XYZ file of C-alpha atoms in Angstrom:
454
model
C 57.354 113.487 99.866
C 56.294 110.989 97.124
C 55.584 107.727 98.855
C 56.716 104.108 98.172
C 54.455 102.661 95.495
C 53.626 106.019 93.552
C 57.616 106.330 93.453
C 57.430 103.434 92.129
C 55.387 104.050 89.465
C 57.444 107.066 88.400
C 59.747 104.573 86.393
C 56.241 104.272 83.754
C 56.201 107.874 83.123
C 56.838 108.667 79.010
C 60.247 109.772 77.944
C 62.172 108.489 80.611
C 64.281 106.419 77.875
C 64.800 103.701 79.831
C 61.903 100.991 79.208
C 62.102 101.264 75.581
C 65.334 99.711 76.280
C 64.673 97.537 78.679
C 61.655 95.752 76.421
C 64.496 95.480 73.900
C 66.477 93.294 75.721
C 64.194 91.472 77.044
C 62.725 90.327 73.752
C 66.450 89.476 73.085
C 66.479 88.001 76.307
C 63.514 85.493 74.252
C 64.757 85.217 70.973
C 68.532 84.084 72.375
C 66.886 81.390 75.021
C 64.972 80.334 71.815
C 67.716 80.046 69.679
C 69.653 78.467 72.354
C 66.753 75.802 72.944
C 66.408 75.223 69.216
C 70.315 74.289 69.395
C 69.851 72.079 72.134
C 66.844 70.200 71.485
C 66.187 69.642 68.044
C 62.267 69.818 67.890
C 62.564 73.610 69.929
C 61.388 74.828 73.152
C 57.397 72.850 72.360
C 55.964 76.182 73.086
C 53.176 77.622 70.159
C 55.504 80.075 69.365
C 57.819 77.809 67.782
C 55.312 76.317 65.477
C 53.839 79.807 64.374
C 57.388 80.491 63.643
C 58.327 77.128 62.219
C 55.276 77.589 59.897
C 56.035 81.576 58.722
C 59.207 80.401 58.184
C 58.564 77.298 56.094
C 56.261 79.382 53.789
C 59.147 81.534 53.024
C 61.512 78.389 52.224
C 63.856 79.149 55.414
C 65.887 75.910 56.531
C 64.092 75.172 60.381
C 67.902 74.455 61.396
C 69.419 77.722 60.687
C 67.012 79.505 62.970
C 68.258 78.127 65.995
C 72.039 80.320 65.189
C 69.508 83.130 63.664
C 67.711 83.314 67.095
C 70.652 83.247 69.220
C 72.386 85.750 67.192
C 69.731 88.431 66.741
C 69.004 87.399 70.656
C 72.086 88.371 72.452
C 72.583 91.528 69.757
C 69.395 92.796 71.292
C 70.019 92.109 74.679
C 73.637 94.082 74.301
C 72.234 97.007 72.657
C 69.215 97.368 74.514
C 71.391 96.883 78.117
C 73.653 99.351 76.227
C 71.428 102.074 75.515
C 69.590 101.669 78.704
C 73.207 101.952 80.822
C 73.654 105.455 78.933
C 70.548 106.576 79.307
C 71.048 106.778 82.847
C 74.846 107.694 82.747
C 73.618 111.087 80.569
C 70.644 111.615 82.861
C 72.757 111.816 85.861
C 75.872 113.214 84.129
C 75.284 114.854 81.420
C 78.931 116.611 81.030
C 79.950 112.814 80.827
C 80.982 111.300 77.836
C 78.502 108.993 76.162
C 81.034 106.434 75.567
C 80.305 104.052 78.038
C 83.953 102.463 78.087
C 85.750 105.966 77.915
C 83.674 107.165 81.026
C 84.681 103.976 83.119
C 88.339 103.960 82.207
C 88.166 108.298 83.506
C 86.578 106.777 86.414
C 89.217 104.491 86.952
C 92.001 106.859 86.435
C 90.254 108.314 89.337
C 92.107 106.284 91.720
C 95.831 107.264 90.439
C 98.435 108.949 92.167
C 97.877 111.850 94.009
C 100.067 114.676 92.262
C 100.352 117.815 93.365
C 101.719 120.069 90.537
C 103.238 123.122 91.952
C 104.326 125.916 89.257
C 103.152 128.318 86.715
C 103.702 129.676 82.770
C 103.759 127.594 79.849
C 105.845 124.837 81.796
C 103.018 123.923 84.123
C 100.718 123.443 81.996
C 102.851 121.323 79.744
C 103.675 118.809 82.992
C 99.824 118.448 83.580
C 99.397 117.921 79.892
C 101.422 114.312 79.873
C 100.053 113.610 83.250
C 96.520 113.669 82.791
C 96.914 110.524 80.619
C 97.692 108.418 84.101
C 95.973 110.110 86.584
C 92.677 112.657 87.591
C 94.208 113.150 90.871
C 95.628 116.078 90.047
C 95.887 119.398 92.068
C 97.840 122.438 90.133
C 98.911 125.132 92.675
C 99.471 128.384 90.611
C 101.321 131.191 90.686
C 99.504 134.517 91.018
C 102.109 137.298 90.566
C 101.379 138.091 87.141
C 101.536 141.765 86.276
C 102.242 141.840 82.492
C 99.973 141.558 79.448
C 95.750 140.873 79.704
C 96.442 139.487 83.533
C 98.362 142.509 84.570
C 95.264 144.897 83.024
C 92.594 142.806 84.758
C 94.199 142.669 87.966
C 94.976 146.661 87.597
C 91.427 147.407 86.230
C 89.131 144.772 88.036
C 90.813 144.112 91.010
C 91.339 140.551 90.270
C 94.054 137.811 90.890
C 95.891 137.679 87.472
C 94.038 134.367 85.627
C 96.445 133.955 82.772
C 98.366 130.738 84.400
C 95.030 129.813 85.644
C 93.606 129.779 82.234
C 96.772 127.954 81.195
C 96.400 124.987 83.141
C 92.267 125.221 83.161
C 93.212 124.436 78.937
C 95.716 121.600 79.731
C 93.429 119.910 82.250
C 90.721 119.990 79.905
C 88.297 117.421 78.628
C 87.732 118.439 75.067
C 91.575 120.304 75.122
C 91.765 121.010 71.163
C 88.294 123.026 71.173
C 89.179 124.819 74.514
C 92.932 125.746 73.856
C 91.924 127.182 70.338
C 88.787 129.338 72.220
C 90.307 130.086 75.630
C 94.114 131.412 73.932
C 91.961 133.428 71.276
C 93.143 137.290 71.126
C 91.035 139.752 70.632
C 92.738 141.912 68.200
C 90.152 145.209 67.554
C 87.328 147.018 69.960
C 87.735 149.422 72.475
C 89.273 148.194 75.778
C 89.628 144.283 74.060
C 92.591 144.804 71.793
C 95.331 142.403 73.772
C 92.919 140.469 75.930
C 92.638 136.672 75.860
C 89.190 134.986 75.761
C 90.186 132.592 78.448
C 91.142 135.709 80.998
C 87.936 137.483 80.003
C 85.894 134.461 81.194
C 87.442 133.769 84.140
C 87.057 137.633 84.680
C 83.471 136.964 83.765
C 82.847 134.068 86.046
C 84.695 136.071 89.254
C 82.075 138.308 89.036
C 78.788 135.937 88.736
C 80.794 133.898 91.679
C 81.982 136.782 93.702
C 84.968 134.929 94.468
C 88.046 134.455 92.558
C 88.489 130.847 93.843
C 84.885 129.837 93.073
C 84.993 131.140 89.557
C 88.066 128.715 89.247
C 86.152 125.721 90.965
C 82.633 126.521 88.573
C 85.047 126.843 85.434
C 86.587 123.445 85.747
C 83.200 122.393 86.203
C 81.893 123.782 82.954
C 85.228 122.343 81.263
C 84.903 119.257 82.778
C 88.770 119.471 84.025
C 90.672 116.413 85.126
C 91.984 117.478 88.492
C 91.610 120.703 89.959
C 93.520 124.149 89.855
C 94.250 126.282 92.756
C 95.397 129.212 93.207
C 98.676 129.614 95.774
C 97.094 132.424 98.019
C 93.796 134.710 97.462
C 95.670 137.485 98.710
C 97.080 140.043 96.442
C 100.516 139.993 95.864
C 103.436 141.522 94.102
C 106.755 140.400 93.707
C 109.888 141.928 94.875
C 113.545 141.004 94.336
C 116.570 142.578 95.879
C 119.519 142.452 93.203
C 123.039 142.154 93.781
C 123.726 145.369 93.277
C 121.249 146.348 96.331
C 118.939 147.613 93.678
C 115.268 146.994 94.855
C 113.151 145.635 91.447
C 108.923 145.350 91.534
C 106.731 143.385 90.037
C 106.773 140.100 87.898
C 108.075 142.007 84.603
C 110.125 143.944 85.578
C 112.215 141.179 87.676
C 111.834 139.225 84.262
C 113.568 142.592 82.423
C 116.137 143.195 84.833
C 119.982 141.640 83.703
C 121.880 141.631 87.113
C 121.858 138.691 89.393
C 119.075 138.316 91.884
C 119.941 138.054 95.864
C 116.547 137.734 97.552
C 113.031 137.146 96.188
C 110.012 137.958 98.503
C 106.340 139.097 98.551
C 104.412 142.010 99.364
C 103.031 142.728 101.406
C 104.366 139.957 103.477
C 102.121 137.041 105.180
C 100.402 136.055 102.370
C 97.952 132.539 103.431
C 97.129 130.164 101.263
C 94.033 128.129 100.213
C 93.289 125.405 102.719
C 93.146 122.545 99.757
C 96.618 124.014 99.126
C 97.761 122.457 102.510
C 95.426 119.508 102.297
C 96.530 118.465 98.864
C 100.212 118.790 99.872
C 100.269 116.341 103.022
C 98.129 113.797 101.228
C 99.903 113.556 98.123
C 102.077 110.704 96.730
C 104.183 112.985 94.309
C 105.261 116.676 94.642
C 106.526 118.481 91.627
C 108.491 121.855 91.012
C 108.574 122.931 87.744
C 109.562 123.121 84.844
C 109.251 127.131 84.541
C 110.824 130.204 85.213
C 112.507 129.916 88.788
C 112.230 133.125 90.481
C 108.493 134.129 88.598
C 106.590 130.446 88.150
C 108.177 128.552 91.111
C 109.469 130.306 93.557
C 106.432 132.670 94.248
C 104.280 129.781 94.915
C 106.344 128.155 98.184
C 106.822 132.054 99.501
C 102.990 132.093 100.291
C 103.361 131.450 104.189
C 102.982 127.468 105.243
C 103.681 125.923 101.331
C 107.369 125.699 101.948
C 106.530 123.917 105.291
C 103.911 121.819 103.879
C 106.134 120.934 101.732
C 109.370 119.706 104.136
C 106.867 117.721 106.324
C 105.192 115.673 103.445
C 106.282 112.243 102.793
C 105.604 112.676 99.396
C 108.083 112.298 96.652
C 109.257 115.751 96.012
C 110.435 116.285 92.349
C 111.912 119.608 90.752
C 112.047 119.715 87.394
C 114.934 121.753 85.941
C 114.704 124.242 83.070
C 116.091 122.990 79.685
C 117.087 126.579 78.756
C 118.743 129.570 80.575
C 116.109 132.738 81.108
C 117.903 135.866 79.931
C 117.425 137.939 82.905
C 116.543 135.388 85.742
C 118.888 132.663 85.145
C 122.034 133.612 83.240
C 124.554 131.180 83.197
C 122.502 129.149 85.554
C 123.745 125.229 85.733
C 121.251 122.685 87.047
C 122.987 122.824 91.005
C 122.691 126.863 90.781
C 118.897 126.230 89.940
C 118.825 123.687 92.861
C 120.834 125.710 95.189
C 118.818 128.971 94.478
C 115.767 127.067 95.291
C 117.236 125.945 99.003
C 118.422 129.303 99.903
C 114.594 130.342 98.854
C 112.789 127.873 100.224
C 114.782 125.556 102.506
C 116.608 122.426 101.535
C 114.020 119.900 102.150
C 112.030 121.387 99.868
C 112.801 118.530 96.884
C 114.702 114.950 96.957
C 115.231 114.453 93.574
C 115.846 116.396 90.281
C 115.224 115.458 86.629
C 117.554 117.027 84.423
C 117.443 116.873 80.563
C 120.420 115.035 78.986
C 119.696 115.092 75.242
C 120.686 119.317 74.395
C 118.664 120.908 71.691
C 120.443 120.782 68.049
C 118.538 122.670 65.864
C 117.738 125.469 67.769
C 120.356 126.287 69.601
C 121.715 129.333 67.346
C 118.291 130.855 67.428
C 118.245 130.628 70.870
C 121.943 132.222 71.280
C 120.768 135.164 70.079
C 118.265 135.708 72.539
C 120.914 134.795 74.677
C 120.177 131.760 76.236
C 121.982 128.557 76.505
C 121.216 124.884 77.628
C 121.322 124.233 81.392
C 124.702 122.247 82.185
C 123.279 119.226 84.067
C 126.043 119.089 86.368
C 125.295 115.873 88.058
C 128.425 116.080 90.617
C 127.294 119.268 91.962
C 123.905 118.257 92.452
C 124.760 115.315 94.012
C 126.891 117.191 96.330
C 124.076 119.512 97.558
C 122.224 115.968 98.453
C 119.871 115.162 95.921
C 118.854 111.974 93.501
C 119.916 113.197 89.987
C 117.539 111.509 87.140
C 118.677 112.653 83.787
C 116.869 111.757 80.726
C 115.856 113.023 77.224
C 112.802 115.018 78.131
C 112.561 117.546 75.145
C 110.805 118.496 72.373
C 112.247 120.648 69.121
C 109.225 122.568 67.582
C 109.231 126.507 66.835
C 110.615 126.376 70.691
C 112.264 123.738 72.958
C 110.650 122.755 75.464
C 110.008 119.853 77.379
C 107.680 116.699 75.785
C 104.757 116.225 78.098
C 104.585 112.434 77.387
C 108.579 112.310 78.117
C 108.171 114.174 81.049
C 105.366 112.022 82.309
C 106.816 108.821 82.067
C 109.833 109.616 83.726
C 107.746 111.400 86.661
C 105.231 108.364 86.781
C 108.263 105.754 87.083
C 109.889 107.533 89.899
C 106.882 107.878 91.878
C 106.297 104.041 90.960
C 109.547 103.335 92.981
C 108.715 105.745 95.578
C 105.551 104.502 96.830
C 106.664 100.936 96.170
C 109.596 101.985 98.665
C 107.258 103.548 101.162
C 105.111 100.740 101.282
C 108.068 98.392 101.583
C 109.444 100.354 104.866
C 106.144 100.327 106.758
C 105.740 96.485 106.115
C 109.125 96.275 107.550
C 108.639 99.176 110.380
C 105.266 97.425 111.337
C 105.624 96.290 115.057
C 105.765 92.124 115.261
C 101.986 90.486 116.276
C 102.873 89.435 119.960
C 104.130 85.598 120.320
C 101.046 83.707 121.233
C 101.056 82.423 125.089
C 101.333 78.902 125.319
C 98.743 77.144 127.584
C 99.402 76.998 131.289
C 99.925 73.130 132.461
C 96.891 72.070 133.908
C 96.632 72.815 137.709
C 98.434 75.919 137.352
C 97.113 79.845 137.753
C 96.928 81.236 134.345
């Protein structure tokens, strides 16, 4: 091991970047106590350097009383850049993923320390929640569906043996550093060459990385690495799964698409095979988090399949967290027919158990523009029925939550802000009680009279 002094002396070596810096500011360090001497007393700082400059300086006709501003000036510019450069030169050299903004990578660091969210979900509605959130927080943990049997996931699962990584890659994109460059290179379709047609880039990668890592999981940890993701993404169990629904009818439906497909009411959702665990984090995340939220996203194929995995409902119920579902905007031809807000809610208890959220944000503003387009797919707004919720015991937050684009769906800064100001109250709440529940510092003992046993 190096010892103390030649370690030292490592600091000299060329290249390093850092003392060409460092001798920058410290001849700024000069030229501002110069200028600031100059200012102060009017014949200068009576050192020889003064005169040599006085002199140079005569010879070129410069007033002697401007250089004291001149000095102080090009003094403390010197000493900022050269502290400047010599701050990022170690920032890159220890992280070079890290943005060279100075300012942008301390204000990341700070959002560091926001509210622990645990985002529980899957689909395009996931994805769009952790979109408005990263803004206010990096303490983000997406647990993710894994029931995906249609499209590139379903042939990567059937041909590699995989978990499905499409709702992965989803929220891998929205968690993103650099999210413009990644969503247009991760979502890119392959649409020619043998055995590529169909696939996405993003599910081909995370295939890619699965098999340098060995493990599904670590190819999700080493690609939010190499995206440099705000939060981390987790997948709801390792095990492989498929999802089952028993309809109405007593017909027995498998598999993710073909539940989707299906037009008759669903009775009971499940998985097979049965006892699937989840990830440790999973658990970890859940009982330390400030804020747990459901949604938005298909009901029985984004939510639901998640708090199935054996201990996340439970997890769940026992945190003190917030717990937050948020309701679909539109009816799901083929899940959710006709569903109203409460029938979301209620199918959710039956599911799940009805501690399993506290409060529900509902959208009050109804599309406009849309809405005939969407008729003839043959879906509908969800009726926020605000009695009926409130009957089944739940805090009803309604609010305009939507955007009107080629689809409606909900705004992720919308969303956001209304999630961030309810779990503003919450924890100010929480923190309230346990002042008040904190037990009373004992009444101090007043001093025996003297003479008397203590």
């Amino acid at each position: 091991m190096t010892s103390g002094p030649l370690r030292f002396l490592r600091w000299f070596y060329p290249g390093l970047g850092l003392k060409r810096w460092l001798l920058l500011a410290a001849a700024g360090c000069v030229l501002f106590v110069n200028g600031v001497t100059r200012w102060l007393v009017a014949e200068g700082s009576r050192v020889p350097f003064n005169e040599y400059v006085d002199n140079a300086m005569s010879d070129f006709g410069v007033p002697l009383g401007s250089l004291s501003y001149a000095f102080t000036a090009i003094g403390a510019l010197l000493v900022f850049v050269g502290i400047r450069q010599w701050m990022r030169s170690i920032v890159v050299a220890i992280a070079p993923s890290a943005k060279h903004n100075i300012v942008d990578a301390l204000l990341d660091r700070r959002l560091r320390s926001g509210y622990r969210v645990v985002a529980i979900g899957g689909g395009t509605g996931l994805s769009t929640l952790l979109r408005g959130l990263k803004r206010a927080t990096t303490n983000l943990t997406a647990i993710v569906t894994v029931t995906d049997d249609g499209g590139s996931s379903g042939r990567l699962q059937k041909e590699l043996g995989i978990l499905p990584p499409g709702d992965i890659r989803n929220c891998l994109v929205a968690l993103a550093d650099d999210e413009a460059l990644v969503t247009d290179l991760f979502r890119y379709r392959f649409s020619e060459g043998d055995g590529l047609t169909g696939h996405s880039f993003g599910n081909l990668f995370l295939a890619a990385m699965t098999g340098i890592t060995g493990n599904f999981d670590k190819a999700v940890k080493e690609s939010s690495r190499v995206l440099n993701v705000k939060g981390r993404v987790l997948p709801a169990t390792l095990d492989t799964v498929r999802l089952s629904a028993t309809l109405v009818d007593g017909t027995v439906v498998s598999g993710e698409t073909n539940i989707s497909r299906s037009h008759a009411p669903i009775a009971q959702l499940r998985l097979e095979p049965v006892g699937a665990q989840p990830l440790p984090e999973v658990i970890d995340a859940i009982a330390s988090a400030d804020a747990i939220v459901l949604g938005p996203g298909s009901l029985y194929t984004s939510v639901l399949p998640n708090v199935l995995v054996e201990g996340i409902a439970r997890a769940i119920a026992e945190s003190a967290a917030l717990k937050v579902y948020i309701c679909n905007v539109m009816t799901q031809p083929g899940e959710t027919d006709a569903f109203t807000a409460s029938a979301h809610v209620h199918t959710l208890f039956d599911q799940a158990g009805a501690r399993i959220c506290d409060t529900v944000i509902v959208n009050e503003e109804p599309p406009q523009r849309l809405l005939e387009a969407y008729a003839e797919e043959g879906q509908i707004p969800v009726d926020p029925d605000r009695a009926a919720l409130e009957a089944l015991g739940v805090k009803v937050v309604g609010a305009a939550v939507i955007s009107e684009t080629l689809t409606v769906r909900h705004d992720p800064s919308r969303l956001a802000d209304v999630l961030l100001r309810l779990i503003d109250e919450h924890v100010a709440r929480r923190s309230s009680f346990v002042r008040l529940s904190a037990p009373s510092p004992a009444p101090a003992k007043e001093p025996a009279p003297a003479g008397e046993a203590s």
